[in-house]
Amino acid sequence: MSEDLHKITAQFISGENDSNILVQSFVCKDVIKAMAFVTALGLYELKLNGKKVGNEYLTPYFDDYSKALQVQKYDITGYLKNENLVEIEVADGWCCGRFGLDKKQNIYADKPAALLQIELTDINGNTRTIGTDASWNSKKSKTVFSGIYDGEIVDTTIDNDKTGKVTIIAYDKTRLIPPISPPVTLKETFEYDLVCQTENEFILDFKQNFAGIIEFTDHLNYGQTIKITHGEILQNGEIYTENLRTATGVYQYTGCGNGETVTPKFTYFGFRYAKIEGVENIDKLQIKGRALYSTIEQISSFHCSNDNINRLFSNVLFSLKSNSIDIPTDCPQRDERLGWTGDVSMFCKTASLLCDMREFYNKYLFDVRIGQGSHGEIFNYYPTAKENCGTSNVWGDLICILPDVLFSQYGEIDAFKENYSAMKKWINFVTSKTENLLVKNLFQFGDWLALDGVDENSFKGATDDVFIASVFYYNSTVIAAKAAETLGFEKDKQYFADLGKKIKDSIIHEYFTPTGRFALDTQTALVLLLWSGIYIHKEIVVKALKYRLERDSYKLETGFVGTRYILEVLADNGMGNIANEILFNDEYPGWLNEIKLGATTVWERWNSMSQDGIVAKNGMNSFNHYAYGSVASYLIEYLAGIKVAKNVVIIKPQFDIRMKQLTCSRWTNSGNIMVDFSFDNNGECHFNCDIPVDAEAILVLPDRKIQLTNGKNTLQFKVQCLTTPYDINTPLLFIKNNANFITVIKETSPVLFGILRGNNMELLSKSLIEICKMPFLNIEDKTLDELNKKIKECDWS
Ligand code: BGC
């Protein structure tokens, strides 16, 4: 299509006096093919003879319009008559409306303008072009107001028959590019439950938090106005909109009773609940919730016998969908909705497992590349909305992390090819901010929203900024070396490998004692060491992490960074049981705690809501933020255990007594992998899996490895950890509520029973073996022997 764009002679036009519909009529005869190329500074909806062309929303999408602007191409042959009326309605959108952290207006253009070129080919092969130019007219739009943050106001009773002139708007057409965004279209439909109703007010619950719009039929009286307020949460039965900050969350429509389906056109909302005002009866309006997001096809599935874990999978998927409206946003509801790089750095691996993210992320990487700073900075969000949005590690390291995910997940060598030079520039930029190769001179967000900061509402956790930044700087050199090797740049590969080694040495020199003890003592710091492989003696770090968690009563303290890796690191270092305890825990803080409190998407903060359902008022609180949703990769790669390294499939399920049945499928380049297992009452596992034709596959069980065959595999085996999942080495906290276990302890040792019933977290975090060996408790050895036997006979199911 690039050649087509060179042929564009049409000009950008805008209507006079805020008239946002640009109109033209034309006659055509014997046309056999008609193509339309259309774009706008702002948003557009193209109509031919009264019918919307295509089914996309929010076109031409969100680019850095000062550098690039996508042009959509539509086949409009089927829309034509002999006499035609073409209408392009434009709106402010990201380009001209209030947007960005600074909430500025007119960031990229003073007023919305559109460009359209129609190319007609007739039966004799003659071609004719119709393009926007000074001969067009404009008329008032019935969309009185719209804004990405501020909803929409529509008045269908406005008389807009009168037409006016148009003005030509200057725009450098070399910036026009073919479409690279996957289409944003309406997806799932949600029916509502009526929560409550007062005289002229209805509260509806769509039972799912999502990004999108409300659709209804105009069965209003002529001139009757319906006001719809969108919110994620109810508080005291009222819709809660404080967390939208300055975004209004309101759609207002004055109807005429024409019976047409109404959908907002130039905005979207993040919501689960809606308040409807201005009507006495809502039944005839046929109100529905409609999700709106870019086309990202789901490519994996997960279902097990634990409903909360299934809900978690679904919540992550919905947070991904809700934050994939052309750019990967942090949240879909408040006055932010920005393409924060750090959120993507931490979530892109999971997103790429859940959905086919190739097209979507390639568009984002295009935005990132064209917006890279002149010194190599990768800024904190893209498009930057021309804001001075700063740069920091983890966030900027996206330029290495995301291409690596696309390469590892989908085999996309182009992701390395296209982004390699940007990666190099970024690493050089970070190098310029270091002292002794530690990143000391750059602003850092740190372990964003971790719970071990100054207090539980702090932005930053306790983990040292320089440490986190330097680990990610190191990780970026590892990825750059891999990219260089893949692309055949031997010298570069060596350069990055050497640089990486020096950074690693520097981190070790700064943060370790000569005998291998680590100077920082946070969950995230210890997790990052094991994830990145930076240590002197691995066992010392593993022990330190275990000890840290024990002192934290096995409760999460991690923020955006630590959360991404903690469960995987635990499972990879012989602590899979602890990983699962943390995952399955439904007390605060944790993924299942949110679900216990009613979450249908992933929350921004562990404490977005208190245990009694009160929303935290901290100025930054979204209920649809996917960073902590990175955990869904653990469900696929660890619980179901499906991992792929090059062409080798390793199936290593993390069997758990709380999950007696599981089915999971994962798409790979060589085909779909499916794992399905269930346990019968004798602890016998009935295991099935499908392995793609070209792949080599092994099943790794706790006590052996089994070579799998291509196609279907059916096996049966016993898994010991299911019949006797806990023993005298298990921390009491994990089992203290099991009725059988309580009886065993009560019968065996009054001292231990006292501890079990007490509230001493220090003791409860320890195992029976550790407690029994405490000399001051005077517990005899034979008590431990007796417990060892009895605990094996306990029924844990
Ligand atoms: C966003 C985050 C983002 C952060 C920067 C917040 O306002 O919602 O998700 O990464 O700022 O740390």
CSV table of C-alpha atoms and ligand atoms in Angstrom, one decimal, residues 101 245 330-331 334 336 340-343 380 395 445 448 560 604 620 625 627, ligand 1:
chain,number,residue,atom,x,y,z
A,101,LEU,CA,-0.3,13.5,32.0
A,245,ARG,CA,-9.7,11.5,38.5
A,330,ASP,CA,-1.8,1.2,31.9
A,331,CYS,CA,-5.5,1.5,32.5
A,334,ARG,CA,-8.9,7.3,34.5
A,336,GLU,CA,-4.2,8.5,32.0
A,340,TRP,CA,3.7,3.1,29.8
A,341,THR,CA,6.7,1.1,28.7
A,342,GLY,CA,7.3,-0.5,32.2
A,343,ASP,CA,3.9,-2.1,32.4
A,380,ASN,CA,8.4,6.2,29.9
A,395,TRP,CA,10.5,1.0,31.6
A,445,PHE,CA,10.4,4.1,39.5
A,448,TRP,CA,6.7,0.3,41.7
A,560,PHE,CA,5.6,-4.4,39.5
A,604,GLU,CA,-3.2,-1.8,40.1
A,620,MET,CA,-3.9,6.5,41.8
A,625,HIS,CA,-4.2,-2.6,35.4
A,627,ALA,CA,1.1,-5.5,35.6
B,1,BGC,C1,0.8,4.2,35.7
B,1,BGC,C2,1.7,3.0,35.8
B,1,BGC,C3,3.0,3.5,35.3
B,1,BGC,C4,3.4,4.5,36.3
B,1,BGC,C5,4.8,4.9,36.3
B,1,BGC,C6,1.3,5.2,36.7
B,1,BGC,O1,0.5,6.4,36.8
B,1,BGC,O2,-0.6,3.9,35.9
B,1,BGC,O3,1.2,1.8,35.5
B,1,BGC,O4,3.9,2.5,35.0
B,1,BGC,O5,2.6,5.6,36.5
B,1,BGC,O6,5.5,4.4,37.3
